[in-house]
Structures are given as structure tokens and as C-alpha cells.
Coordinates of C-alpha atoms and ligand atoms in Angstrom, one line a residue:
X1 CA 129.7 81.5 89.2
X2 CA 130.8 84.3 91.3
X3 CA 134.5 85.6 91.3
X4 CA 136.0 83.1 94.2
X5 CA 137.1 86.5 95.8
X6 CA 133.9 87.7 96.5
X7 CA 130.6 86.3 98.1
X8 CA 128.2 87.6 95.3
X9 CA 129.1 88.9 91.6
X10 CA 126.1 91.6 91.9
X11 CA 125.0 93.1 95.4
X12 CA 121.9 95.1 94.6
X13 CA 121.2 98.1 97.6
X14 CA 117.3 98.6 97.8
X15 CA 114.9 96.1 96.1
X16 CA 112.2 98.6 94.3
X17 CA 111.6 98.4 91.0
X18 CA 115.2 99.6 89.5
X19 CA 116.4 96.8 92.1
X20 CA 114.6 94.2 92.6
X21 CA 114.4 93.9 88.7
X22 CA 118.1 94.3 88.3
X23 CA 118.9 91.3 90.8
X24 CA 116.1 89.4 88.9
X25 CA 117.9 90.2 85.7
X26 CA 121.3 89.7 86.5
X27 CA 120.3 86.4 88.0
X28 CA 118.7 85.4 84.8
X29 CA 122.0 85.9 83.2
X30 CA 123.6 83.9 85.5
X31 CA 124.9 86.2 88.0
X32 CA 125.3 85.3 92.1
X33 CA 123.6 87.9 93.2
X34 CA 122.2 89.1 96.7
X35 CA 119.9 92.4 97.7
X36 CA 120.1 94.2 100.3
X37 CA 116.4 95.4 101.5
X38 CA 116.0 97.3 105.0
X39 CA 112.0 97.6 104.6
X40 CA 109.9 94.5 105.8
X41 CA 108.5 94.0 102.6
X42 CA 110.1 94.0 99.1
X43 CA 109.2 96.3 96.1
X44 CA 109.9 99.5 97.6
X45 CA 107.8 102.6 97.4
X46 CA 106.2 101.4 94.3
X47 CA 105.0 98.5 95.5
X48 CA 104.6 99.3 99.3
X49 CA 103.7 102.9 99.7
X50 CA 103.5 104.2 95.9
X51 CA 102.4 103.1 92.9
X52 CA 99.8 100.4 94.4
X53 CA 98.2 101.9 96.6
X54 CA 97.6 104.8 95.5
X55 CA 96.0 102.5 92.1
X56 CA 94.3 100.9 94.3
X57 CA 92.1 103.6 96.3
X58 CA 91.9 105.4 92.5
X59 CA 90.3 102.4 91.5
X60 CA 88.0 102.1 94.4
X61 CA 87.4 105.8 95.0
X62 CA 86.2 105.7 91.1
X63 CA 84.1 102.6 91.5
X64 CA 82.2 104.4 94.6
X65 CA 81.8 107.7 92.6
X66 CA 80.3 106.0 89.8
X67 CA 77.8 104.3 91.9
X68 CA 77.1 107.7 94.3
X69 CA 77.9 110.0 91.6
X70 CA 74.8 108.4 90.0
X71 CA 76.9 107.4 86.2
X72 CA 75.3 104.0 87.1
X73 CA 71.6 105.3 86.8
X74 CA 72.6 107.1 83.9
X75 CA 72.8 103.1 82.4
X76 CA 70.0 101.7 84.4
X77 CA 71.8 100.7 86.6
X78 CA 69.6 100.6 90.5
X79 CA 71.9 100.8 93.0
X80 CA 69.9 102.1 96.0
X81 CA 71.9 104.2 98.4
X82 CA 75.5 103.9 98.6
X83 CA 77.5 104.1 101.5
X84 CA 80.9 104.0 101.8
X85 CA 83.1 101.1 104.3
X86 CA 86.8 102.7 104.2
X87 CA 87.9 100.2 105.9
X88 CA 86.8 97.3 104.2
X89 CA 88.5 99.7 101.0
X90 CA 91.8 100.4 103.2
X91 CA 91.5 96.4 103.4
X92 CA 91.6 95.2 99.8
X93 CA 94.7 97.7 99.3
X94 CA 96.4 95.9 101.9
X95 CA 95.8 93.0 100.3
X96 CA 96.8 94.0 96.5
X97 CA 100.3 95.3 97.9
X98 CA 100.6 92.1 100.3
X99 CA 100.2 89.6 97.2
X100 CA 102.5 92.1 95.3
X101 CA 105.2 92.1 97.5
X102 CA 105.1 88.6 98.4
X103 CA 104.8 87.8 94.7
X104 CA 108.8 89.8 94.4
X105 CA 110.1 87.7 97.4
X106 CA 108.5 84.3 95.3
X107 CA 110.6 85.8 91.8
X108 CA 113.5 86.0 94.6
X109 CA 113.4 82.3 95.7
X110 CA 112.3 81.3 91.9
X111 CA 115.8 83.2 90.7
X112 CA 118.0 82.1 93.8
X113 CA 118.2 85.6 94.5
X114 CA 119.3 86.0 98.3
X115 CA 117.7 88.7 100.4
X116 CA 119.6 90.1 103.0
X117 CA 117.6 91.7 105.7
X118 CA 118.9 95.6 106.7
X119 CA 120.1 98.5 105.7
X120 CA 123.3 98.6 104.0
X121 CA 126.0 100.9 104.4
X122 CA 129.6 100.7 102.4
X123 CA 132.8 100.2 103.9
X124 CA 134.4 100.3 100.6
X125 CA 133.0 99.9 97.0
X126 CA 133.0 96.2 97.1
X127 CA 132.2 95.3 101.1
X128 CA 129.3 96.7 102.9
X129 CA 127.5 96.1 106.2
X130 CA 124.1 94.7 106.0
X131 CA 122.5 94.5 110.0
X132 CA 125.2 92.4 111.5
X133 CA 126.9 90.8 108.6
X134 CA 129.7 92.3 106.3
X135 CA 129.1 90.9 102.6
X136 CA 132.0 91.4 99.9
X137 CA 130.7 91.9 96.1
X138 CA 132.4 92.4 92.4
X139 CA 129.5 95.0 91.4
X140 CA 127.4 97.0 94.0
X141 CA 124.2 98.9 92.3
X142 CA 122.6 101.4 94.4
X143 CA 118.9 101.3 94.1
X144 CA 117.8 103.4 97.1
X145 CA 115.2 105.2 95.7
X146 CA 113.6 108.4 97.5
X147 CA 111.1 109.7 100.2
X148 CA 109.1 112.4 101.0
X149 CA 110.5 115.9 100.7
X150 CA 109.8 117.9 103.6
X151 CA 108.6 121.0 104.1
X152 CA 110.4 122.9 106.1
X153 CA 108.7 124.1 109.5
X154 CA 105.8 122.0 109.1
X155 CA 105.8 118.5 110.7
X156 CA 104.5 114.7 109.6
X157 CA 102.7 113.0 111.8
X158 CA 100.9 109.8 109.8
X159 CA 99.9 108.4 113.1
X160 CA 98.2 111.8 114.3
X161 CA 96.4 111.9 110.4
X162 CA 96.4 115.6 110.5
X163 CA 99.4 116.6 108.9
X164 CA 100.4 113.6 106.8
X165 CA 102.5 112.9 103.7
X166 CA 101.7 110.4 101.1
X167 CA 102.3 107.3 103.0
X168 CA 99.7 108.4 105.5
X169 CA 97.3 110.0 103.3
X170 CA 97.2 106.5 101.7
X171 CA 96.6 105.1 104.9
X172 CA 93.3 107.4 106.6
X173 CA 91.3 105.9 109.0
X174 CA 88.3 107.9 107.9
X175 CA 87.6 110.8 105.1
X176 CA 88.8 114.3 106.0
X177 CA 85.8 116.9 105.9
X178 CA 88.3 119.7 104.5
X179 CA 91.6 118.4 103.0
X180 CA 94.3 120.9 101.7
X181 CA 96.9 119.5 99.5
X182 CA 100.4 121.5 99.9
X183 CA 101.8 121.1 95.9
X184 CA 99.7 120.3 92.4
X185 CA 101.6 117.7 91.7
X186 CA 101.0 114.3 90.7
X187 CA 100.6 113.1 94.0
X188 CA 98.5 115.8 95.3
X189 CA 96.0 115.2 92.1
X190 CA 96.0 111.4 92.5
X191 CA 95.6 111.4 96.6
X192 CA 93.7 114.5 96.5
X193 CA 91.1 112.8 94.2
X194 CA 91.1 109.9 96.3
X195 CA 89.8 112.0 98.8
X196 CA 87.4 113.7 97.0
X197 CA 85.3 111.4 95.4
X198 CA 85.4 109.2 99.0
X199 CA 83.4 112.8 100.2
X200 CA 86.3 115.6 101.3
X201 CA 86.4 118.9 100.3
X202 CA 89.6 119.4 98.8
X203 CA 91.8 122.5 98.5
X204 CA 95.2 122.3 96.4
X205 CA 97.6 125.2 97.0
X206 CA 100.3 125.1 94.4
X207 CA 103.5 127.1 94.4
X208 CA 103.6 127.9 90.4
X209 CA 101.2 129.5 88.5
X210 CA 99.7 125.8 87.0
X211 CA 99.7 122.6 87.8
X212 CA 101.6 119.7 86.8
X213 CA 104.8 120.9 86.4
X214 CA 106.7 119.3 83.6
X215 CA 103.5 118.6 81.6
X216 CA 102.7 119.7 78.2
X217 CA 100.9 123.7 79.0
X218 CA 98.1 122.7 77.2
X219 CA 97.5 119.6 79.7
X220 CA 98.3 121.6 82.2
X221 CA 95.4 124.4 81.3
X222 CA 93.3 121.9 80.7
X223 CA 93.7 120.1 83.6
X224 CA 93.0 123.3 85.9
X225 CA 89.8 123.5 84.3
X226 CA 89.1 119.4 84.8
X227 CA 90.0 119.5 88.4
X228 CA 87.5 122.5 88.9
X229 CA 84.9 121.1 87.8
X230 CA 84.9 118.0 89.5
X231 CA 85.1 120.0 92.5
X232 CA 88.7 120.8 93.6
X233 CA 89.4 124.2 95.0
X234 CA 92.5 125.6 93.4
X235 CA 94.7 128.2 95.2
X236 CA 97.8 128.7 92.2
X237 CA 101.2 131.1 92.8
X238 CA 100.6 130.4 96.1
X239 CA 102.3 128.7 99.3
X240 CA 102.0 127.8 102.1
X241 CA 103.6 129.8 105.2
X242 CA 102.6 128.4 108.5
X243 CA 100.8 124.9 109.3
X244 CA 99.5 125.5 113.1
X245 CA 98.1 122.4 114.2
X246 CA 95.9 122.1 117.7
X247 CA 94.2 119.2 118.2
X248 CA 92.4 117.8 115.3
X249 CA 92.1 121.0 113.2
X250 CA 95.1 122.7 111.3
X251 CA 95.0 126.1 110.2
X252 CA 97.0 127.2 107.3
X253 CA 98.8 130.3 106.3
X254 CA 99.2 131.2 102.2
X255 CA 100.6 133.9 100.8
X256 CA 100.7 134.6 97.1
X257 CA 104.3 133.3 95.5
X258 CA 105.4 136.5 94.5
X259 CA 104.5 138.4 97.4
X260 CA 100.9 140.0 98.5
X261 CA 98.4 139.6 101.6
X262 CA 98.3 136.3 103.1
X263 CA 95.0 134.6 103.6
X264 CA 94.3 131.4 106.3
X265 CA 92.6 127.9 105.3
X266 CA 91.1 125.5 108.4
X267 CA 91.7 122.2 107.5
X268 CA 91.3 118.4 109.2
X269 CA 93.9 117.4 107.2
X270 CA 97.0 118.4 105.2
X271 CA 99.0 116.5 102.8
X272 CA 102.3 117.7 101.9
X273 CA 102.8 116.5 98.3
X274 CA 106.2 118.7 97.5
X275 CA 108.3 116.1 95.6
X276 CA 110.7 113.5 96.3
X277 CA 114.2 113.1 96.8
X278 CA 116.8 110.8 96.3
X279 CA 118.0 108.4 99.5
X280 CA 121.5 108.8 100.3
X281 CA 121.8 108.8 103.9
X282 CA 123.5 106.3 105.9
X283 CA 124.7 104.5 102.9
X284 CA 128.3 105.7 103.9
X285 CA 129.4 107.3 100.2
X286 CA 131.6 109.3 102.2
X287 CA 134.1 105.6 102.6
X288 CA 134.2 105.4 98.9
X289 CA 134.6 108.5 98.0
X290 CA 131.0 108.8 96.3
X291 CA 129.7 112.5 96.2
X292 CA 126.2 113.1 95.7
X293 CA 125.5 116.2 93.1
X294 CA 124.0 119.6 94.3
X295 CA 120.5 117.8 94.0
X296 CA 121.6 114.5 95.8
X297 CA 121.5 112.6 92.9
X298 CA 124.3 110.0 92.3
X299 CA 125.6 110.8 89.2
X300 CA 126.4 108.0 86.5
X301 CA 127.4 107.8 82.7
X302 CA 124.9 105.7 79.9
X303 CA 125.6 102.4 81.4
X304 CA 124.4 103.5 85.0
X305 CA 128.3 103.6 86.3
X306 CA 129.1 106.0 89.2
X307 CA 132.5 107.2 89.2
X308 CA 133.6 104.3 91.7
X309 CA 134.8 101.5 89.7
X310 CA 132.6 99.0 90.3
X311 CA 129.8 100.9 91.6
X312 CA 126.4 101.4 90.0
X313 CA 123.3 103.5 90.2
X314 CA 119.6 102.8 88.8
X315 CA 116.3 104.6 89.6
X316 CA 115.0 107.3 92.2
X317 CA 118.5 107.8 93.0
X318 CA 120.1 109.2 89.6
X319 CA 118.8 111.8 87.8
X320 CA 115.4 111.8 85.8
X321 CA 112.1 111.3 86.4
X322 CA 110.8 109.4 89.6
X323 CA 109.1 107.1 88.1
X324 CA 108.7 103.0 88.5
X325 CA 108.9 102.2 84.9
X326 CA 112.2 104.4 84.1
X327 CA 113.8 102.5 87.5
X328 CA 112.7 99.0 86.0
X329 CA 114.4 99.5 82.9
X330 CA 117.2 100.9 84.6
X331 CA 117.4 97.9 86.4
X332 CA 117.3 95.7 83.3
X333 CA 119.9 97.8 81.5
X334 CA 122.5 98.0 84.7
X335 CA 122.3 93.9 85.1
X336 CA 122.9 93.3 81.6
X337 CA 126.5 95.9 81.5
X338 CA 127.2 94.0 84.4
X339 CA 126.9 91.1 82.4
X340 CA 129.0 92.1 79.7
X341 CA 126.2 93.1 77.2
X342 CA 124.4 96.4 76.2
X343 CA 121.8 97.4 78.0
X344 CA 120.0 100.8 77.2
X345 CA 117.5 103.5 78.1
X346 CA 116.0 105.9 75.8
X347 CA 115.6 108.7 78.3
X348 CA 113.8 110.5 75.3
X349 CA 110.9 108.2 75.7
X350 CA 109.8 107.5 79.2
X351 CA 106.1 108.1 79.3
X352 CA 104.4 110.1 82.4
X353 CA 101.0 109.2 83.6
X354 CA 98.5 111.1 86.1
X355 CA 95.9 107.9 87.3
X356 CA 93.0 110.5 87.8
X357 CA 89.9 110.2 86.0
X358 CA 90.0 111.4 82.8
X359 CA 93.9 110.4 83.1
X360 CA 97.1 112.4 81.5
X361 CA 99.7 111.3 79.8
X362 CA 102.8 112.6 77.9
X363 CA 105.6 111.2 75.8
X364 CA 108.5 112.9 74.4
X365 CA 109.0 116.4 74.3
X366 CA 106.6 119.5 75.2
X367 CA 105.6 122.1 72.6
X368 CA 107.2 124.5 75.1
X369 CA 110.5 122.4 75.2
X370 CA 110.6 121.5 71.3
X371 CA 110.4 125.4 71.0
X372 CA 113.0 125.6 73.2
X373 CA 115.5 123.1 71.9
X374 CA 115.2 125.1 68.3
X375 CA 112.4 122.8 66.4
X376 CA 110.4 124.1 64.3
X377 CA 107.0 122.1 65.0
X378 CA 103.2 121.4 63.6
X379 CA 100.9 120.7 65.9
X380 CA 97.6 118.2 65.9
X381 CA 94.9 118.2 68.3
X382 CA 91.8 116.2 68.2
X383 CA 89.3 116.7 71.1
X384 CA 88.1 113.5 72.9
X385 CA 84.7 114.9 72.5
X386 CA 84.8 114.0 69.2
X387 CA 86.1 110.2 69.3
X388 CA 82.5 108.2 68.9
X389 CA 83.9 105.7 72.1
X390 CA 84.7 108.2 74.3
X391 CA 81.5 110.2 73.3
X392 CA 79.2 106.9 73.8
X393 CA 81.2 106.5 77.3
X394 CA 79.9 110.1 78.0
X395 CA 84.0 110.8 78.7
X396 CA 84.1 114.3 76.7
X397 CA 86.8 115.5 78.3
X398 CA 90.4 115.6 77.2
X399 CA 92.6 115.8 73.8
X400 CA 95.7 114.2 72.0
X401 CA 98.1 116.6 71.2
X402 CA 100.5 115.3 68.9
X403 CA 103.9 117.4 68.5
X404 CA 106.1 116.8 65.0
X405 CA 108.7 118.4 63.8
X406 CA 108.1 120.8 61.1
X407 CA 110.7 119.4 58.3
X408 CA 110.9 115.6 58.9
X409 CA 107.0 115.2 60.3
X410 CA 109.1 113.1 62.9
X411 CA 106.9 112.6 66.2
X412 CA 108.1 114.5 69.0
X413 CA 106.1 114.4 71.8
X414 CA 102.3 112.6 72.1
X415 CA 100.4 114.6 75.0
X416 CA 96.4 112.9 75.9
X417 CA 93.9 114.0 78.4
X418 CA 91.2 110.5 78.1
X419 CA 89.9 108.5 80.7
X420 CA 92.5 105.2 79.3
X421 CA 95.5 108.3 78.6
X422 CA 97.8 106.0 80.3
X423 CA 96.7 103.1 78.2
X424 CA 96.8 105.2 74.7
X425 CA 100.3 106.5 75.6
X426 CA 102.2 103.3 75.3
X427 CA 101.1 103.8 71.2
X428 CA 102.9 106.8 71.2
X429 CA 106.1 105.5 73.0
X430 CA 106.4 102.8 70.7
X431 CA 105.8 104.9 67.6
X432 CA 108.7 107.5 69.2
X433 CA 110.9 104.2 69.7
X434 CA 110.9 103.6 66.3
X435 CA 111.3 107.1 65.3
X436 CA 107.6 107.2 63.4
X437 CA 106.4 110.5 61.6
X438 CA 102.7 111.6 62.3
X439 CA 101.8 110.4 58.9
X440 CA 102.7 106.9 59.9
X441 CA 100.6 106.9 62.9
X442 CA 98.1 108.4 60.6
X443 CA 98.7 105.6 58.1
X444 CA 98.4 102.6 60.9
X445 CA 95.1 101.3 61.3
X446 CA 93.5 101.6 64.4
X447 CA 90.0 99.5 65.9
X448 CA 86.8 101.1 66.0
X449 CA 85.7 102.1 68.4
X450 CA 88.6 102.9 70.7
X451 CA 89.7 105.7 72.4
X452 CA 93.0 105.2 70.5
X453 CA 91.6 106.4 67.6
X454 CA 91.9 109.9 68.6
X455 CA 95.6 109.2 68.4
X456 CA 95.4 108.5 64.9
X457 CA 93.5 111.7 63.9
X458 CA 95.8 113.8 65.9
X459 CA 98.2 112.7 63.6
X460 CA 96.2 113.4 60.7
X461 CA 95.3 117.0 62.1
X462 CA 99.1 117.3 61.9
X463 CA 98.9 117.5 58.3
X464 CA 95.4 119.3 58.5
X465 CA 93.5 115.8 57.1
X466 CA 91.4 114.8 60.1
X467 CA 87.7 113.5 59.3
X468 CA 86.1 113.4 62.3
X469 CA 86.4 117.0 63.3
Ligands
FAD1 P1 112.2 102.7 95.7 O1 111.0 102.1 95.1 O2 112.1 104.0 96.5 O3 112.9 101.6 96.4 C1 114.1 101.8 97.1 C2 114.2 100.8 98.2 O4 115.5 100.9 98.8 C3 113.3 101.0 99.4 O5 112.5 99.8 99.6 C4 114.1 101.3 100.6 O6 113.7 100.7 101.8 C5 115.4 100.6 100.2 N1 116.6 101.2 100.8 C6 117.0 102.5 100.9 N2 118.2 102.7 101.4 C7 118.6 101.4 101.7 C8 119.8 100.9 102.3 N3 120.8 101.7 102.7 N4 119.9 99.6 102.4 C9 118.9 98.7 102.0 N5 117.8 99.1 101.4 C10 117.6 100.5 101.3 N6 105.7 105.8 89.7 C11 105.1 105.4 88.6 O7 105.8 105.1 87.6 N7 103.8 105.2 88.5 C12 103.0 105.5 89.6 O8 101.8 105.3 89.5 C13 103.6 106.0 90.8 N8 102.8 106.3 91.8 C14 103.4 106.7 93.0 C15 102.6 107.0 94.1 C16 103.2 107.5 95.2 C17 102.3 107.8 96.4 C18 104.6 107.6 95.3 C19 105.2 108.1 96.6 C20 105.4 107.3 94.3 C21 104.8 106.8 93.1 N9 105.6 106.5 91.9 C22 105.0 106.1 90.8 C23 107.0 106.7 91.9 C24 107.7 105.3 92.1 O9 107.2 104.7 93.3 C25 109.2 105.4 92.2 O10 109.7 106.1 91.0 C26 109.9 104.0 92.2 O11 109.4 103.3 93.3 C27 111.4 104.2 92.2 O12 111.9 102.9 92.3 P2 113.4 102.7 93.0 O13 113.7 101.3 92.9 O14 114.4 103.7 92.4 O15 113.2 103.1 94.5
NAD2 P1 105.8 116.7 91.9 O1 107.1 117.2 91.6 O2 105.0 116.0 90.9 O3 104.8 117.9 92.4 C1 105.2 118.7 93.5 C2 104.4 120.1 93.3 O4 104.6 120.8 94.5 C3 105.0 120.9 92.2 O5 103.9 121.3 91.4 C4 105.6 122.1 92.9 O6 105.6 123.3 92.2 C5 104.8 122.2 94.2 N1 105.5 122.8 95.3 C6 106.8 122.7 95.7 N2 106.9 123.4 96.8 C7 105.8 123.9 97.1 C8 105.3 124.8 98.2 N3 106.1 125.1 99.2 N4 104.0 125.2 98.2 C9 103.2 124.8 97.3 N5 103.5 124.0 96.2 C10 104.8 123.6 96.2 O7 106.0 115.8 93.3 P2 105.0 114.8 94.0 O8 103.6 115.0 93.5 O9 105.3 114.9 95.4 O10 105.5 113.4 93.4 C11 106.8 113.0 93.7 C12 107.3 112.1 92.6 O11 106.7 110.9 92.7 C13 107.2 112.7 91.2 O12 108.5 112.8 90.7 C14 106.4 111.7 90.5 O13 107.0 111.4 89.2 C15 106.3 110.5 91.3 N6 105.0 110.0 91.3 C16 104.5 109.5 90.1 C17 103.2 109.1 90.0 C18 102.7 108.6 88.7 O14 103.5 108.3 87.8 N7 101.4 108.5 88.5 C19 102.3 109.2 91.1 C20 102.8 109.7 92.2 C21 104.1 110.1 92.3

């Protein structure tokens, strides 16, 4: 029952995955709640504009390489000559994210969650404007997520396609001849593979001197090498000046990042893949008093409260990585201290996945950053080329890197390059979870023949014991 002072016990701000799970939740547990949405669809960037679509044009981009790429005949398989219909592509995305979204607006109705339509802005930490209705709550999360960061002096236009961010690089009308990706990040892999396998030549400029920031530096050699081969053209420790666009055609400036002679790239199309950050504007923080920090992050304490009694913050938003799966469990967490019972994130373990093809994953710490932090580590690897599934598959590429601590052979950080790394990882997280050593992932039986098994002779590598290598 809500408080007979206020019209909902929870208002949630934004219903992506930290928010739309968090209302679910703390309905479940009884609470009134209402979220306040401004998009036309629920879900958020994940759903709408993120996560989904792009899985869905990796998935199909894949499919069509296989068949053109000519994997298919390497089975048997006659295909005759394939020819690609983006729009009939551009089509079954449409309709994955329209059943997802509508599929969060059905868990609404199922958990007599109320929707209000708009943006929401705070006049104080328990009433905030939603379009043209003022709605009073006991708890307000924030759950606003993040968009595109810009780069400065070079303009979006996703209608125009030429100069386009993610949202319209998910969203092309027809396949770039030359497409240069501004940052070697995830998106930039993921959209940039998109568009290669679909037929583009694609160019990735990246500021620092590897890709993937964040990523385990043996990943991030690796995948250098992966991306080259299939075809990428990299351009590392270098940005991007100038984007001139006339027309159809764009021509870029780059300069080296630490200074040198600057070179220029034609393109038909440019995505600006720089990172993401956190939505704060026009929620009115300023009436309560809310300060973002020097990132824009709201800031909170274990159990996702802001300073602002009352006020919470979950996903995009906070600090940590912008990912869905952190957000969701943020979500779950927030509504159950709102509920009066202890909900918690083990920011130690939230796994990272790249959807390319071969995939990469992490868990846990780095060997850089378990250096850093004072462990002293041993270190497993066992090569994908040598795990008999992904060998049959003809999927050579990749390794498990699996990171331990020296003394206590407690796992640290599980790194994989393999086509189902985002699959294999979720092993490693639960192993971390439950604070395994490598010689208990070692010890654990694993089916033959499965990619996964390369996770268990990583581990035994760690104590020098593997047998297939
Ligand atoms: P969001 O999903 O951004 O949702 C916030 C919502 O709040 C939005 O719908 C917005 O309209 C709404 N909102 C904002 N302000 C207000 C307001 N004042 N009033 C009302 N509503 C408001 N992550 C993964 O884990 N895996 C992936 O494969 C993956 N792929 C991605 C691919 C792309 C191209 C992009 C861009 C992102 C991807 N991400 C992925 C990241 C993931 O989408 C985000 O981490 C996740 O959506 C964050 O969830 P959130 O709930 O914090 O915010
Ligand atoms: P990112 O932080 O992953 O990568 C941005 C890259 O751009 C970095 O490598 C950075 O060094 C580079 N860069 C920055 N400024 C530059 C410049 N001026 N010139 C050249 N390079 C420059 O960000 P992203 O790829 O935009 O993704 C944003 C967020 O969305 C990430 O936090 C990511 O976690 C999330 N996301 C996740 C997934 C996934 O989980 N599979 C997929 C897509 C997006």
C-alpha cells in the first residue's frame, strides 16, 4: 500500500534496464509504483537503440557472411549466389526490438506498474512533473541512462546517413562503400563489423595506441590482429581533427595522438563511436540540491542512495560500466533497499562482452590491474586452436586467459577470445562469485566437446598441468 501521503511508494525516472527492472521488482515486493518514460517505447537504449539491435544486425550480418564468405561450401553446403536485401534485414530488427519492447510494457500491465508518459523533471525529491501532471512519491530512483557523446566540431546527422552515431548507424538505408569509425571501442567493433561483412570498407581511427580500452592487453593485442585480418583498416594513436562533409562524401582529417603530420581519409560514412555519458539534463537536480560529479555521474553509496534522502540512482547514470546487465541488477538491488531488504552488486564481477565474431569477453580484474593493485599473479593460457570443438568448427582464433593470484590460486580475472566468449564467461563469473581457485575450475568437470573446455585447461595451465597443449 502506498504511504497515504504520497501517490506511489516508488517513482522510477527512465524505464531501461536499471528501471524498468527496478519498478518490476519493487512491484513484486508489493510496492505502488509508477515510471516515468519520455521515449515512445519502453526498454531504453538497450532495448530500443542498443543492445538489440545491434545483436540483431551481428546476427544477420554473420548469417550473410557465412553464406557469401563461402563457410557454407566449406560443409557442402550449395547456396548459389547470395545477395543481400538490407531492408528486409533492417526489417526483422524492427521487429525483434518491437516484440521486446512491447513484451516490457506487457510485464508493466502484468505487475500493475503504471507508465507515465514524458519526461520527468523534479520539483523536489519527492514531487516531479511528468508532461502535464505533477506526481508525489516516497522513493524516486533515477534511471536516466546515457547517450551519445559528441564530438566536438563534428555534427550528427542520422537522417543525412553521412555523419551518424550509433543510433543511425544501426538504422542505414543501404551499405557505405568506405565507412570510417571515429573510436575502437565496443561500439565501433560491433557496428563496424556490421558493416563490413554486409560489403563496406571499414577504417577505425582510435585515439590510444590499442583498442578496447579497459580490456585485458592481451585481448586487446590480439584483437588488433583479428580485426586485421578480417579486413578492418586500423589507424591507432590517432584522431580525428576535422570531419568536412559536402554532399554525400566526408573527408576526414587525422593526426597522430601525440603530435606529427596529419593525413586525410574520404569517406561515405562516419560513425562517431566516442563513448557515452550519463543523462542528467532537464531532470531539474538543481531543485534538490543534487550535484552531478566532475564526470556527470550521480553519485550514490552501496545501496544506490544519492545524497537526497529518498533519492536513488541505478545504471548508466552512476558510476561503472555502461552496461545493460550491471543496470538490471542495479535495478533489482535498489527495489529491494527500498523494500527494506538487502539488495547487492558485486561490482568485482560484472562480465564485459564484445558480440563480434570470434567474441571477447572478460571477468574480474586485468593482469595489468592485478599488477597494479599489488597481487602477485600466475597466469594460464590455453589457445582456442587447441580445443577439439572449436578446431572441428574451424574457429582457431582466440584464448582463455585465466588470472590467479599467486598465494591463494584465488581466480582473479577470466579473459576469452572464442566465437561463444560471451557464453563461456558467465562460468567464470560464477566461479569469481563464489570466490573459486583455478584448481577448482580445473577440478569441475566440463562436457566434451565444448568450447568451455578451454576454460578448464586454462586453469590447469595455471598450475602448469594442461593436457591438451
Ligand atoms: P537506458 O537504457 O539509457 O535507459 C534510460 C531511459 O531513461 C531512456 O529510455 C530515456 O528515454 C529515459 N529518460 C531519460 N531521461 C528521462 C527523464 N527525465 N524522464 C523520463 N525518462 C527519461 N550493454 C550491454 O550490456 N550489452 C550490449 O550488448 C550492449 N550493446 C549496446 C549497443 C549500443 C549501440 C549501445 C548504444 C549501448 C549498448 N549497451 C550494451 C549499453 C546498454 O544499452 C546500457 O548500458 C543500458 O541501456 C543502460 O541502462 P539504463 O537503464 O541505465 O539506461
Ligand atoms: P568505448 O568507451 O567503448 O570506446 C570509445 C573509444 O573511442 C575508446 O577506445 C576511446 O579511446 C576512443 N576515443 C575517444 N575519443 C576519441 C577521438 N577523439 N578519436 C578517436 N578515438 C577516440 O565507447 P563506445 O564504443 O562508444 O560505447 C559506449 C558504451 O556503450 C560503452 O561503455 C560500452 O560499455 C557500452 N556498450 C556495450 C556493448 C556491449 O556490452 N557489447 C556494446 C555497445 C556499447
Amino acid at each position: 500500500m502506498a504511504d497515504q501521503t504520497f501517490d506511489y511508494d516508488v517513482l522510477v525516472i527512465g524505464a531501461g534496464p536499471g528501471g524498468y527492472v527496478a519498478a518490476i521488482r519493487a512491484a513484486q515486493l508489493g510496492l505502488k509504483v509508477a515510471c516515468a518514460e519520455g521515449r515512445a517505447t519502453l526498454g531504453g537504449t538497450c532495448l530500443n537503440v542498443g543492445c538489440i539491435p545491434s545483436k540483431a544486425l551481428l546476427h544477420g550480418s554473420e548469417l550473410y557472411d557465412e553464406a557469401a564468405g563461402g563457410m557454407m561450401a566449406k560443409y557442402g553446403i550449395k547456396t548459389g549466389p547470395v545477395s543481400l536485401d538490407l531492408a528486409a534485414m533492417q526489417a526483422q530488427k524492427d521487429e525483434s526490438v518491437k516484440g521486446l519492447t512491447g513484451g516490457i510494457e506487457f510485464l508493466f500491465k502484468k505487475n500493475k506498474v503504471t507508465w507515465l508518459k514524458g519526461y520527468a523533471t523534479f520539483k523536489d525529491a519527492r514531487t516531479v512533473t511528468i508532461a502535464d501532471q505533477t506526481v508525489t512519491a516516497k522513493n524516486v530512483i533515477i534511471a536516466t541512462g546515457s547517450s551519445v557523446t559528441p564530438l566536438p566540431g563534428v555534427s550528427v546527422d542520422n537522417d543525412a546517413g553521412v555523419v551518424v552515431d550509433s543510433t543511425g548507424a544501426l538504422a542505414l538505408a543501404r551499405v557505405p562503400d568506405h565507412m570510417v569509425v571515429i573510436g575502437g571501442g565496443v561500439i565501433g567493433l560491433e557496428l563496424g563489423s556490421v558493416w563490413r561483412r554486409l560489403g563496406a570498407q571499414v577504417t577505425v581511427v582510435e585515439f590510444l595506441d590499442q583498442l578496447l580500452p579497459g580490456m585485458d592487453g592481451d585481448v586487446r593485442k590480439e584483437a588488433a590482429k583479428i580485426f586485421k585480418k578480417q579486413g578492418m583498416t586500423l589507424k591507432l594513436s590517432t584522431k580525428v581533427t576535422v570531419v568536412e562533409v559536402k554532399g554525400q562524401k566526408a573527408t576526414l582529417t587525422l593526426e597522430p595522438s601525440n603530435g606529427g603530420a596529419a593525413e586525410t581519409l574520404e569517406a561515405d560514412c562516419v560513425l562517431v563511436a566516442i563513448g557515452r555519458r550519463p543523462n542528467t539534463d532537464g531532470l531539474g537536480l538543481g531543485a534538490i540540491g543534487l550535484e552531478p560529479n566532475a564526470r556527470g555521474q550521480i553519485e550514490t553509496d552501496h545501496e544506490f542512495r544519492t545524497r537526497i534522502d529518498g533519492v536513488w540512482a541505478v545504471g548508466d547514470v552512476i558510476p561503472g560500466p555502461m552496461l545493460a546487465h550491471k543496470a538490471e541488477d542495479e535495478g533489482i538491488a535498489v527495489a529491494e533497499n527500498i523494500a527494506g531488504l538487502t539488495g547487492i552488486v558485486n561490482h568485482d564481477v560484472i562480465p564485459g562482452v564484445v558480440y563480434t565474431s570470434p567474441e571477447f569477453a572478460g571477468v574480474g580484474l586485468t593482469e595489468e590491474a592485478a599488477k597494479a593493485a599489488g597481487h602477485e599473479i600466475k597466469v594460464g593460457k590455453f589457445p582456442m586452436m587447441a580445443n577439439s570443438r572449436a578446431k572441428t568448427n574451424h574457429e582457431p582464433d582466440g584464448f582463455v586467459k585465466i588470472i590467479a593470484d599467486a598465494k591463494t590460486d584465488r581466480v582473479l580475472g577470466v579473459w576469452c577470445i572464442a566465437t561463444l566468449a560471451g557464453t563461456m564467461i558467465a562460468e567464470a563469473a560464477l566461479a569469481m562469485e563464489f570466490g573459486a581457485t583455478s584448481e577448482d575450475i580445473a577440478y569441475t568437470c566440463h562436457a566434451h566437446p565444448t568450447h568451455s573446455e578451454a576454460i578448464k585447461e586454462a586453469a590447469m595451465t595455471v598450475n602448469g598441468k594442461p593436457i591438451h597443449i
